Structure formats: structure tokens, C-alpha cells
PDB file of C-alpha atoms and ligand atoms in Angstrom:
ATOM      1  CA  MET Z 250     110.366 119.474 101.143  1.00 85.00           C
ATOM      2  CA  LYS Z 251     107.651 122.134 101.338  1.00 90.00           C
ATOM      3  CA  THR Z 252     107.230 123.507 104.845  1.00 97.00           C
ATOM      4  CA  VAL Z 253     103.930 124.386 106.433  1.00 97.00           C
ATOM      5  CA  LYS Z 254     102.988 127.156 108.870  1.00 98.00           C
ATOM      6  CA  GLY Z 255     100.251 126.828 111.442  1.00 98.00           C
ATOM      7  CA  ARG Z 256      99.236 125.976 114.989  1.00 98.00           C
ATOM      8  CA  VAL Z 257      98.464 122.917 117.104  1.00 98.00           C
ATOM      9  CA  THR Z 258      95.961 123.231 119.965  1.00 98.00           C
ATOM     10  CA  ILE Z 259      95.003 120.453 122.380  1.00 99.00           C
ATOM     11  CA  LEU Z 260      91.218 119.983 122.574  1.00 98.00           C
ATOM     12  CA  THR Z 261      91.150 116.866 124.742  1.00 98.00           C
ATOM     13  CA  ASP Z 262      93.631 115.821 127.402  1.00 98.00           C
ATOM     14  CA  ASN Z 263      93.556 114.359 130.906  1.00 98.00           C
ATOM     15  CA  VAL Z 264      94.501 117.731 132.403  1.00 98.00           C
ATOM     16  CA  VAL Z 265      92.804 121.128 132.394  1.00 98.00           C
ATOM     17  CA  PRO Z 266      94.324 124.420 133.491  1.00 96.00           C
ATOM     18  CA  GLY Z 267      93.125 126.045 136.709  1.00 93.00           C
ATOM     19  CA  ARG Z 268      90.357 128.666 136.633  1.00 93.00           C
ATOM     20  CA  SER Z 269      89.046 127.533 133.261  1.00 95.00           C
ATOM     21  CA  GLU Z 270      85.751 126.017 132.214  1.00 98.00           C
ATOM     22  CA  LEU Z 271      87.491 123.548 129.923  1.00 98.00           C
ATOM     23  CA  ILE Z 272      86.847 119.914 130.775  1.00 98.00           C
ATOM     24  CA  GLY Z 273      89.280 117.008 130.901  1.00 98.00           C
ATOM     25  CA  GLU Z 274      88.890 113.295 130.220  1.00 98.00           C
ATOM     26  CA  HIS Z 275      91.225 110.367 129.725  1.00 98.00           C
ATOM     27  CA  GLY Z 276      91.797 110.842 126.015  1.00 98.00           C
ATOM     28  CA  PHE Z 277      93.504 112.962 123.417  1.00 98.00           C
ATOM     29  CA  SER Z 278      92.562 115.244 120.552  1.00 99.00           C
ATOM     30  CA  ALA Z 279      94.435 118.052 118.806  1.00 99.00           C
ATOM     31  CA  TYR Z 280      93.213 120.721 116.390  1.00 98.00           C
ATOM     32  CA  ILE Z 281      95.745 121.501 113.699  1.00 98.00           C
ATOM     33  CA  GLU Z 282      95.494 124.708 111.688  1.00 98.00           C
ATOM     34  CA  THR Z 283      97.622 125.102 108.569  1.00 96.00           C
ATOM     35  CA  GLY Z 284      97.614 127.166 105.414  1.00 91.00           C
ATOM     36  CA  LYS Z 285      96.615 123.912 103.717  1.00 87.00           C
ATOM     37  CA  GLY Z 286      93.458 123.511 105.783  1.00 94.00           C
ATOM     38  CA  ASN Z 287      92.572 122.425 109.273  1.00 97.00           C
ATOM     39  CA  PHE Z 288      92.782 118.874 110.590  1.00 98.00           C
ATOM     40  CA  LEU Z 289      91.526 117.072 113.647  1.00 98.00           C
ATOM     41  CA  PHE Z 290      93.934 114.526 115.094  1.00 99.00           C
ATOM     42  CA  ASP Z 291      91.914 112.097 117.276  1.00 99.00           C
ATOM     43  CA  THR Z 292      88.617 112.898 118.934  1.00 98.00           C
ATOM     44  CA  GLY Z 293      89.021 112.112 122.632  1.00 98.00           C
ATOM     45  CA  ARG Z 294      86.657 109.816 124.478  1.00 98.00           C
ATOM     46  CA  GLY Z 295      83.538 111.698 123.490  1.00 98.00           C
ATOM     47  CA  LYS Z 296      82.472 114.136 126.188  1.00 98.00           C
ATOM     48  CA  THR Z 297      84.933 116.964 125.640  1.00 98.00           C
ATOM     49  CA  VAL Z 298      86.003 117.568 122.064  1.00 98.00           C
ATOM     50  CA  VAL Z 299      83.097 119.646 120.758  1.00 98.00           C
ATOM     51  CA  TYR Z 300      82.590 121.480 124.065  1.00 98.00           C
ATOM     52  CA  ASN Z 301      86.266 122.409 124.475  1.00 98.00           C
ATOM     53  CA  ALA Z 302      86.577 123.405 120.803  1.00 98.00           C
ATOM     54  CA  LEU Z 303      83.714 125.892 121.274  1.00 98.00           C
ATOM     55  CA  LEU Z 304      85.345 127.425 124.360  1.00 98.00           C
ATOM     56  CA  LEU Z 305      88.722 127.589 122.617  1.00 98.00           C
ATOM     57  CA  LYS Z 306      87.140 129.089 119.481  1.00 98.00           C
ATOM     58  CA  LYS Z 307      88.424 126.320 117.233  1.00 98.00           C
ATOM     59  CA  ASP Z 308      85.794 125.799 114.562  1.00 98.00           C
ATOM     60  CA  LEU Z 309      85.328 122.057 114.060  1.00 98.00           C
ATOM     61  CA  THR Z 310      83.071 122.686 111.060  1.00 97.00           C
ATOM     62  CA  THR Z 311      86.063 123.947 109.056  1.00 91.00           C
ATOM     63  CA  ILE Z 312      88.216 120.818 109.282  1.00 97.00           C
ATOM     64  CA  ASN Z 313      89.206 119.156 106.015  1.00 96.00           C
ATOM     65  CA  LYS Z 314      90.379 115.834 107.372  1.00 98.00           C
ATOM     66  CA  ILE Z 315      90.203 113.732 110.511  1.00 98.00           C
ATOM     67  CA  VAL Z 316      93.115 111.492 111.497  1.00 98.00           C
ATOM     68  CA  LEU Z 317      92.794 108.573 113.905  1.00 98.00           C
ATOM     69  CA  SER Z 318      96.042 107.662 115.656  1.00 98.00           C
ATOM     70  CA  HIS Z 319      94.595 104.226 116.531  1.00 98.00           C
ATOM     71  CA  GLY Z 320      91.301 102.562 117.370  1.00 98.00           C
ATOM     72  CA  HIS Z 321      91.214 102.991 121.157  1.00 98.00           C
ATOM     73  CA  HIS Z 322      87.990 104.468 122.471  1.00 98.00           C
ATOM     74  CA  ASP Z 323      89.747 107.379 124.202  1.00 98.00           C
ATOM     75  CA  HIS Z 324      90.856 108.610 120.746  1.00 98.00           C
ATOM     76  CA  THR Z 325      87.825 107.677 118.658  1.00 98.00           C
ATOM     77  CA  GLY Z 326      84.888 108.166 121.059  1.00 98.00           C
ATOM     78  CA  GLY Z 327      84.193 111.724 119.904  1.00 98.00           C
ATOM     79  CA  LEU Z 328      83.874 110.818 116.211  1.00 98.00           C
ATOM     80  CA  PRO Z 329      80.043 110.875 115.932  1.00 98.00           C
ATOM     81  CA  ASP Z 330      79.808 114.295 117.616  1.00 98.00           C
ATOM     82  CA  VAL Z 331      82.465 115.736 115.291  1.00 98.00           C
ATOM     83  CA  LEU Z 332      80.864 114.158 112.200  1.00 98.00           C
ATOM     84  CA  ARG Z 333      77.387 115.417 113.093  1.00 98.00           C
ATOM     85  CA  ILE Z 334      78.445 119.067 113.022  1.00 97.00           C
ATOM     86  CA  GLN Z 335      80.219 118.967 109.650  1.00 97.00           C
ATOM     87  CA  LEU Z 336      78.764 121.246 106.983  1.00 95.00           C
ATOM     88  CA  LYS Z 337      80.001 119.073 104.106  1.00 93.00           C
ATOM     89  CA  LYS Z 338      78.285 115.778 103.375  1.00 94.00           C
ATOM     90  CA  THR Z 339      81.429 113.699 103.766  1.00 97.00           C
ATOM     91  CA  ILE Z 340      84.794 114.110 105.399  1.00 98.00           C
ATOM     92  CA  ASP Z 341      87.948 112.038 104.931  1.00 98.00           C
ATOM     93  CA  VAL Z 342      88.973 110.020 107.977  1.00 98.00           C
ATOM     94  CA  TYR Z 343      92.483 108.544 107.851  1.00 98.00           C
ATOM     95  CA  ALA Z 344      93.250 105.357 109.751  1.00 98.00           C
ATOM     96  CA  HIS Z 345      95.160 102.078 109.713  1.00 97.00           C
ATOM     97  CA  PRO Z 346      93.319  98.864 108.672  1.00 95.00           C
ATOM     98  CA  TYR Z 347      93.341  97.610 112.302  1.00 95.00           C
ATOM     99  CA  VAL Z 348      91.430 100.634 113.544  1.00 96.00           C
ATOM    100  CA  PHE Z 349      88.228  98.584 113.525  1.00 96.00           C
ATOM    101  CA  ALA Z 350      89.779  95.430 115.006  1.00 94.00           C
ATOM    102  CA  TYR Z 351      87.918  94.000 118.005  1.00 94.00           C
ATOM    103  CA  LYS Z 352      90.394  95.026 120.739  1.00 95.00           C
ATOM    104  CA  TYR Z 353      89.956  93.844 124.273  1.00 95.00           C
ATOM    105  CA  ARG Z 354      91.860  93.281 127.496  1.00 94.00           C
ATOM    106  CA  GLY Z 355      91.709  90.647 130.213  1.00 90.00           C
ATOM    107  CA  LYS Z 356      90.845  86.960 130.488  1.00 81.00           C
ATOM    108  CA  LYS Z 357      87.886  85.296 128.824  1.00 76.00           C
ATOM    109  CA  GLY Z 358      84.666  86.136 130.598  1.00 80.00           C
ATOM    110  CA  LYS Z 359      86.223  89.207 132.210  1.00 88.00           C
ATOM    111  CA  GLU Z 360      87.266  90.940 129.034  1.00 90.00           C
ATOM    112  CA  THR Z 361      86.780  94.663 128.593  1.00 94.00           C
ATOM    113  CA  TYR Z 362      86.386  96.079 125.114  1.00 94.00           C
ATOM    114  CA  GLY Z 363      88.710  99.003 124.391  1.00 96.00           C
ATOM    115  CA  GLY Z 364      88.398  99.517 120.662  1.00 96.00           C
ATOM    116  CA  ILE Z 365      86.434 101.946 118.563  1.00 97.00           C
ATOM    117  CA  PRO Z 366      82.950 102.081 120.082  1.00 96.00           C
ATOM    118  CA  PHE Z 367      81.031 102.429 116.797  1.00 97.00           C
ATOM    119  CA  ALA Z 368      80.444 100.326 113.706  1.00 97.00           C
ATOM    120  CA  ARG Z 369      82.075 101.516 110.504  1.00 98.00           C
ATOM    121  CA  GLY Z 370      78.703 101.698 108.718  1.00 98.00           C
ATOM    122  CA  TYR Z 371      77.275 103.972 111.402  1.00 98.00           C
ATOM    123  CA  LEU Z 372      80.202 106.392 111.086  1.00 98.00           C
ATOM    124  CA  GLU Z 373      79.888 106.300 107.296  1.00 98.00           C
ATOM    125  CA  LYS Z 374      76.205 107.185 107.592  1.00 98.00           C
ATOM    126  CA  LEU Z 375      77.288 110.221 109.599  1.00 98.00           C
ATOM    127  CA  GLY Z 376      79.600 111.266 106.753  1.00 98.00           C
ATOM    128  CA  ALA Z 377      82.945 109.559 107.423  1.00 98.00           C
ATOM    129  CA  ARG Z 378      84.821 108.525 104.290  1.00 98.00           C
ATOM    130  CA  PHE Z 379      87.511 106.179 105.564  1.00 98.00           C
ATOM    131  CA  ILE Z 380      90.911 106.250 103.924  1.00 98.00           C
ATOM    132  CA  ILE Z 381      92.530 103.098 105.210  1.00 98.00           C
ATOM    133  CA  GLU Z 382      96.301 102.859 104.790  1.00 98.00           C
ATOM    134  CA  GLU Z 383      99.009 100.832 106.518  1.00 98.00           C
ATOM    135  CA  GLY Z 384     102.146 102.718 105.625  1.00 98.00           C
ATOM    136  CA  TYR Z 385     103.781 106.149 105.737  1.00 98.00           C
ATOM    137  CA  GLN Z 386     101.746 108.569 103.653  1.00 98.00           C
ATOM    138  CA  GLN Z 387     101.367 112.223 102.765  1.00 98.00           C
ATOM    139  CA  ILE Z 388      97.885 113.607 103.434  1.00 98.00           C
ATOM    140  CA  GLU Z 389      98.617 117.195 102.402  1.00 97.00           C
ATOM    141  CA  ASP Z 390     101.694 119.111 101.206  1.00 96.00           C
ATOM    142  CA  GLY Z 391     104.191 118.810 104.058  1.00 97.00           C
ATOM    143  CA  VAL Z 392     101.799 116.814 106.292  1.00 98.00           C
ATOM    144  CA  PHE Z 393     102.375 113.081 106.786  1.00 98.00           C
ATOM    145  CA  LEU Z 394     101.140 110.114 108.811  1.00 98.00           C
ATOM    146  CA  THR Z 395     103.607 107.472 109.940  1.00 98.00           C
ATOM    147  CA  GLY Z 396     101.307 104.493 109.485  1.00 98.00           C
ATOM    148  CA  GLU Z 397     102.540 101.386 111.262  1.00 98.00           C
ATOM    149  CA  VAL Z 398     105.790 102.021 113.149  1.00 98.00           C
ATOM    150  CA  PRO Z 399     108.479  99.282 113.196  1.00 98.00           C
ATOM    151  CA  ARG Z 400     109.201  98.043 116.725  1.00 98.00           C
ATOM    152  CA  GLU Z 401     112.968  98.058 117.034  1.00 98.00           C
ATOM    153  CA  THR Z 402     114.043  99.107 120.526  1.00 98.00           C
ATOM    154  CA  SER Z 403     114.449  96.406 123.183  1.00 97.00           C
ATOM    155  CA  PHE Z 404     112.893  98.464 125.985  1.00 98.00           C
ATOM    156  CA  GLU Z 405     109.572  99.567 124.445  1.00 97.00           C
ATOM    157  CA  GLY Z 406     106.481  97.382 124.300  1.00 92.00           C
ATOM    158  CA  GLY Z 407     105.303  97.706 127.891  1.00 91.00           C
ATOM    159  CA  ASP Z 408     101.623  97.338 128.807  1.00 92.00           C
ATOM    160  CA  MET Z 409     100.949  94.803 126.044  1.00 90.00           C
ATOM    161  CA  ASP Z 410     100.564  91.634 128.150  1.00 89.00           C
ATOM    162  CA  ASP Z 411      96.812  91.234 128.356  1.00 92.00           C
ATOM    163  CA  ARG Z 412      95.760  92.886 125.103  1.00 95.00           C
ATOM    164  CA  PHE Z 413      94.084  90.772 122.414  1.00 94.00           C
ATOM    165  CA  VAL Z 414      92.395  91.172 119.065  1.00 93.00           C
ATOM    166  CA  LYS Z 415      89.527  88.948 117.958  1.00 89.00           C
ATOM    167  CA  LEU Z 416      89.752  88.504 114.202  1.00 85.00           C
ATOM    168  CA  ASP Z 417      86.831  87.794 111.884  1.00 82.00           C
ATOM    169  CA  GLY Z 418      86.187  84.079 112.230  1.00 87.00           C
ATOM    170  CA  GLY Z 419      86.939  84.204 115.951  1.00 87.00           C
ATOM    171  CA  ARG Z 420      90.729  83.674 115.972  1.00 90.00           C
ATOM    172  CA  ILE Z 421      92.359  85.502 118.876  1.00 91.00           C
ATOM    173  CA  ILE Z 422      95.853  86.994 118.613  1.00 92.00           C
ATOM    174  CA  PRO Z 423      97.919  89.239 120.908  1.00 94.00           C
ATOM    175  CA  ASP Z 424      97.298  92.919 120.208  1.00 95.00           C
ATOM    176  CA  ILE Z 425     100.468  94.948 119.717  1.00 94.00           C
ATOM    177  CA  ILE Z 426      98.346  97.891 118.519  1.00 96.00           C
ATOM    178  CA  GLN Z 427      99.771  97.870 115.015  1.00 96.00           C
ATOM    179  CA  ASP Z 428      97.373 100.654 114.091  1.00 97.00           C
ATOM    180  CA  ASP Z 429      99.258 103.151 116.271  1.00 98.00           C
ATOM    181  CA  GLN Z 430     100.466 106.087 114.167  1.00 98.00           C
ATOM    182  CA  SER Z 431     101.562 109.700 114.560  1.00 99.00           C
ATOM    183  CA  MET Z 432     101.386 112.889 112.506  1.00 98.00           C
ATOM    184  CA  VAL Z 433     104.469 114.631 111.099  1.00 98.00           C
ATOM    185  CA  ILE Z 434     104.425 118.208 109.805  1.00 98.00           C
ATOM    186  CA  HIS Z 435     107.418 119.724 108.031  1.00 98.00           C
ATOM    187  CA  THR Z 436     107.854 123.271 109.337  1.00 98.00           C
ATOM    188  CA  ARG Z 437     110.602 125.830 108.844  1.00 97.00           C
ATOM    189  CA  LYS Z 438     111.475 125.309 112.531  1.00 98.00           C
ATOM    190  CA  GLY Z 439     111.860 121.543 112.159  1.00 98.00           C
ATOM    191  CA  LEU Z 440     109.405 118.661 112.462  1.00 98.00           C
ATOM    192  CA  MET Z 441     106.146 119.113 114.353  1.00 98.00           C
ATOM    193  CA  ILE Z 442     105.194 115.651 115.665  1.00 99.00           C
ATOM    194  CA  VAL Z 443     101.794 114.808 117.163  1.00 99.00           C
ATOM    195  CA  LEU Z 444     101.440 111.455 118.970  1.00 98.00           C
ATOM    196  CA  GLY Z 445      98.217 109.664 119.895  1.00 98.00           C
ATOM    197  CA  CYS Z 446      99.358 107.151 122.533  1.00 98.00           C
ATOM    198  CA  ALA Z 447     102.668 106.156 120.883  1.00 98.00           C
ATOM    199  CA  HIS Z 448     101.917 102.512 121.673  1.00 98.00           C
ATOM    200  CA  ALA Z 449     104.758 101.669 119.276  1.00 98.00           C
ATOM    201  CA  GLY Z 450     107.036 103.511 121.713  1.00 98.00           C
ATOM    202  CA  ILE Z 451     108.065 107.147 121.523  1.00 98.00           C
ATOM    203  CA  ILE Z 452     111.635 106.215 120.599  1.00 98.00           C
ATOM    204  CA  ASN Z 453     110.566 103.762 117.879  1.00 98.00           C
ATOM    205  CA  THR Z 454     108.296 106.520 116.574  1.00 98.00           C
ATOM    206  CA  LEU Z 455     111.005 109.210 116.551  1.00 98.00           C
ATOM    207  CA  LYS Z 456     113.513 106.777 115.028  1.00 98.00           C
ATOM    208  CA  TYR Z 457     111.141 105.927 112.219  1.00 98.00           C
ATOM    209  CA  ILE Z 458     110.189 109.561 111.567  1.00 98.00           C
ATOM    210  CA  THR Z 459     113.785 110.818 111.425  1.00 98.00           C
ATOM    211  CA  GLN Z 460     114.665 107.907 109.149  1.00 98.00           C
ATOM    212  CA  LYS Z 461     111.668 108.478 106.847  1.00 98.00           C
ATOM    213  CA  THR Z 462     112.052 112.259 106.628  1.00 98.00           C
ATOM    214  CA  GLY Z 463     115.851 112.520 106.741  1.00 98.00           C
ATOM    215  CA  VAL Z 464     115.259 115.475 109.106  1.00 98.00           C
ATOM    216  CA  ASP Z 465     116.726 115.382 112.612  1.00 97.00           C
ATOM    217  CA  ARG Z 466     115.692 118.855 113.803  1.00 98.00           C
ATOM    218  CA  ILE Z 467     112.479 118.327 115.772  1.00 98.00           C
ATOM    219  CA  TYR Z 468     110.557 121.465 116.623  1.00 98.00           C
ATOM    220  CA  CYS Z 469     107.991 119.887 118.925  1.00 99.00           C
ATOM    221  CA  VAL Z 470     106.749 116.505 120.137  1.00 99.00           C
ATOM    222  CA  VAL Z 471     103.298 116.603 121.728  1.00 99.00           C
ATOM    223  CA  GLY Z 472     100.831 113.852 122.620  1.00 98.00           C
ATOM    224  CA  GLY Z 473     100.419 110.645 124.578  1.00 98.00           C
ATOM    225  CA  THR Z 474     103.462 108.450 125.146  1.00 98.00           C
ATOM    226  CA  HIS Z 475     101.866 105.651 127.203  1.00 97.00           C
ATOM    227  CA  ILE Z 476     105.047 105.635 129.278  1.00 95.00           C
ATOM    228  CA  GLY Z 477     103.082 105.923 132.532  1.00 91.00           C
ATOM    229  CA  PHE Z 478     101.579 102.491 131.931  1.00 93.00           C
ATOM    230  CA  SER Z 479     104.718 100.851 130.582  1.00 95.00           C
ATOM    231  CA  GLY Z 480     106.938 100.333 133.620  1.00 94.00           C
ATOM    232  CA  GLU Z 481     110.139 101.696 135.083  1.00 96.00           C
ATOM    233  CA  VAL Z 482     112.568 100.211 132.538  1.00 97.00           C
ATOM    234  CA  GLN Z 483     110.757 101.742 129.577  1.00 97.00           C
ATOM    235  CA  LEU Z 484     110.558 105.111 131.325  1.00 98.00           C
ATOM    236  CA  THR Z 485     114.253 105.219 132.273  1.00 98.00           C
ATOM    237  CA  GLU Z 486     115.488 103.940 128.911  1.00 98.00           C
ATOM    238  CA  SER Z 487     113.148 106.223 126.943  1.00 98.00           C
ATOM    239  CA  ILE Z 488     114.397 109.279 128.855  1.00 98.00           C
ATOM    240  CA  LYS Z 489     117.980 108.217 128.123  1.00 98.00           C
ATOM    241  CA  ALA Z 490     117.249 107.698 124.433  1.00 98.00           C
ATOM    242  CA  LEU Z 491     115.287 110.960 124.132  1.00 98.00           C
ATOM    243  CA  LYS Z 492     118.469 112.831 125.084  1.00 98.00           C
ATOM    244  CA  SER Z 493     119.989 111.885 121.732  1.00 98.00           C
ATOM    245  CA  TYR Z 494     117.243 113.709 119.797  1.00 98.00           C
ATOM    246  CA  ASN Z 495     117.386 117.366 118.877  1.00 98.00           C
ATOM    247  CA  ILE Z 496     113.982 118.467 120.252  1.00 98.00           C
ATOM    248  CA  GLN Z 497     113.030 122.091 120.947  1.00 98.00           C
ATOM    249  CA  HIS Z 498     109.707 121.515 122.770  1.00 98.00           C
ATOM    250  CA  LEU Z 499     108.700 118.313 124.556  1.00 98.00           C
ATOM    251  CA  VAL Z 500     105.066 118.114 125.701  1.00 98.00           C
ATOM    252  CA  PRO Z 501     104.143 114.624 126.989  1.00 98.00           C
ATOM    253  CA  SER Z 502     100.360 114.391 127.349  1.00 98.00           C
ATOM    254  CA  HIS Z 503      97.437 112.119 128.180  1.00 98.00           C
ATOM    255  CA  CYS Z 504      98.558 108.518 128.876  1.00 97.00           C
ATOM    256  CA  THR Z 505     102.061 109.598 129.906  1.00 98.00           C
ATOM    257  CA  GLY Z 506     100.560 110.027 133.383  1.00 97.00           C
ATOM    258  CA  PRO Z 507     101.500 112.523 136.096  1.00 97.00           C
ATOM    259  CA  ALA Z 508     104.363 110.511 137.631  1.00 97.00           C
ATOM    260  CA  ALA Z 509     106.144 109.966 134.308  1.00 98.00           C
ATOM    261  CA  ILE Z 510     105.445 113.545 133.226  1.00 98.00           C
ATOM    262  CA  THR Z 511     107.191 114.741 136.408  1.00 98.00           C
ATOM    263  CA  ARG Z 512     110.202 112.508 135.704  1.00 98.00           C
ATOM    264  CA  ILE Z 513     110.411 113.761 132.109  1.00 98.00           C
ATOM    265  CA  LYS Z 514     110.150 117.354 133.331  1.00 98.00           C
ATOM    266  CA  GLY Z 515     113.096 116.755 135.657  1.00 98.00           C
ATOM    267  CA  ALA Z 516     115.199 115.308 132.852  1.00 98.00           C
ATOM    268  CA  PHE Z 517     114.323 117.958 130.243  1.00 98.00           C
ATOM    269  CA  GLU Z 518     113.734 121.196 132.191  1.00 97.00           C
ATOM    270  CA  ASP Z 519     114.848 123.388 129.271  1.00 98.00           C
ATOM    271  CA  ILE Z 520     112.517 121.937 126.609  1.00 98.00           C
ATOM    272  CA  PHE Z 521     109.640 120.550 128.705  1.00 98.00           C
ATOM    273  CA  GLN Z 522     106.119 122.039 128.777  1.00 98.00           C
ATOM    274  CA  PHE Z 523     103.083 120.829 130.757  1.00 98.00           C
ATOM    275  CA  SER Z 524     100.317 119.531 128.526  1.00 98.00           C
ATOM    276  CA  HIS Z 525      96.677 120.509 129.130  1.00 98.00           C
ATOM    277  CA  VAL Z 526      93.467 121.223 127.272  1.00 98.00           C
ATOM    278  CA  GLY Z 527      93.994 124.539 125.487  1.00 98.00           C
ATOM    279  CA  TRP Z 528      97.796 124.167 125.273  1.00 98.00           C
ATOM    280  CA  SER Z 529      98.852 125.563 121.918  1.00 98.00           C
ATOM    281  CA  ILE Z 530     101.954 126.093 119.828  1.00 98.00           C
ATOM    282  CA  GLU Z 531     102.604 127.991 116.622  1.00 98.00           C
ATOM    283  CA  PHE Z 532     104.864 126.476 113.986  1.00 98.00           C
TER     284      PHE Z 532
HETATM  285 FE1  LIG K 237      95.139 106.891 124.844  1.00 74.21          FE
HETATM  286 FE1  LIG K 238      95.766 103.935 123.214  1.00 74.21          FE
END
């Protein structure tokens, strides 16, 4: 497998470092520079991605591809702003078929919409060229997307109880966020893995990636894990299971939440790093 050199920088996260003008929001976005071009992984909720990129001197007009980890608004809300500043007429946007599903939470009458806040046609008018794919795929030499992740562990799947999808025709089904996917980069230091929210579960995601790639040396895992919303059992069991992976840098972000981040820090002092806007790693 060809390896890739580059850098990942967080543009949107819930946390900002002290004494900086960077701004935080509940969302995630990462700027990925490689010798094969630059990518944007998620776009945050909308208020921070372009602003923070300017401060961090990450040129969003040079990106070749945009990847959406899933349809939630805190990962897709910045899409129009990013599309508007592109110099090329169109830009490829990679996503799972369910990215546009009508996702909502709560009982009828009190539902809150949590999906992508824009119509596909509107985004296409702004230059998005959607590449819709369900499965594991290569998007550039050495750069892959997991697509849908099989749910295998018994302890992951928290925070799914009141999530629904309204299908065309009005049928309503439980939403297990099938569109959730992560990015995998083959580097000479091991795998660089970028998570959106890891709604499939961080362990299911790592299991699937190590199985698909045949590589068990993981250089870095960064991104949302949703563990903070998923209950005590999932947190404890995920920490236990994470111990069996050969990870050099563990950077739980965004929807991991401060309490779970603190627990993970305690369990992985030697490999843990605090996530924040502007956090960056070379690979
Ligand atoms: Fe999220
Ligand atoms: Fe999410």
C-alpha cells in the first residue's frame, strides 16, 4: 500500500485554546493536507470553519475534495460557506446515501430536525458534486473512507433511542445513523484515522478499519466518539477495548464531551492529547 505524508488540523471543535481568537462550536471539521491534495473532512455547524481556517492559515480554496462523515447539522452546516469560496466551479463531496435522510429526534409534535440543513439542489447550485457511496472506498492514493461500519460490539449503540428517519413516502424508521463513516490514511507511521462522531462506535470503527486494511499499527485517532452521550457502560467497555489497539496518539474530540475525555485521559495518559481548534499533527 502506498503511504501518504501530510498533516491534519482541526478547524472546528467544541473547545478552543486559551488566549486565542479561534472560536468553538458544537461540531467538527478537520483540514487534511497531503502530497495528493488537500481535503476537508466535515464542515462544522456553520459559524466557525471559514473563520478559523483564515486564522490558522489553512487555505480552504485549495481543497480538492470534501468528505461528510454523516448528515448531522454539526458536521454539514458549514458546507455553503465552504462551497461559496471555491475557485473551481465544482468540487467533489463524498457522502453515504443516507446523508440527506430526514433525521429527527423526539416524539411526534415535539420533534427536532438534526439532519443536513440544506437541500441537495441548493448545495449543487453552489458547486457541490456529490459522490454517493455506501461502502469502503479509496478517494485518493492511500486515502480511504470506511463507508457504513458494521455494528458488531454488544456495548456500542448508545444514544440511539429517540432517533428516527422519515423516508420518502412518509414511512418512519429508527435511525441508527448508517451514514456514519470515518477517514483512513495510510502513512509510514501507521494508520491516520479521522472520526466524525463515530456513531457506529469507536471500537466497531477501529475493528472494521483494521480488518479492511490488514494494518494494526495506528498512528493517530482523532475526532468525535459520541461516547459522552452514550452512557457509562459504553464508556467503560470502550476504554477496555481500546487498550487492545496499538495506538500512538489518541485525541477524542467534539461529542466525546469533557467528562468522557477526562476518563479517557486517565486511562491513556501516555498516548492521550487534548483536542481543540487548531490542534494539528504531522504524519
Ligand atoms: Fe457531532
Ligand atoms: Fe453526529
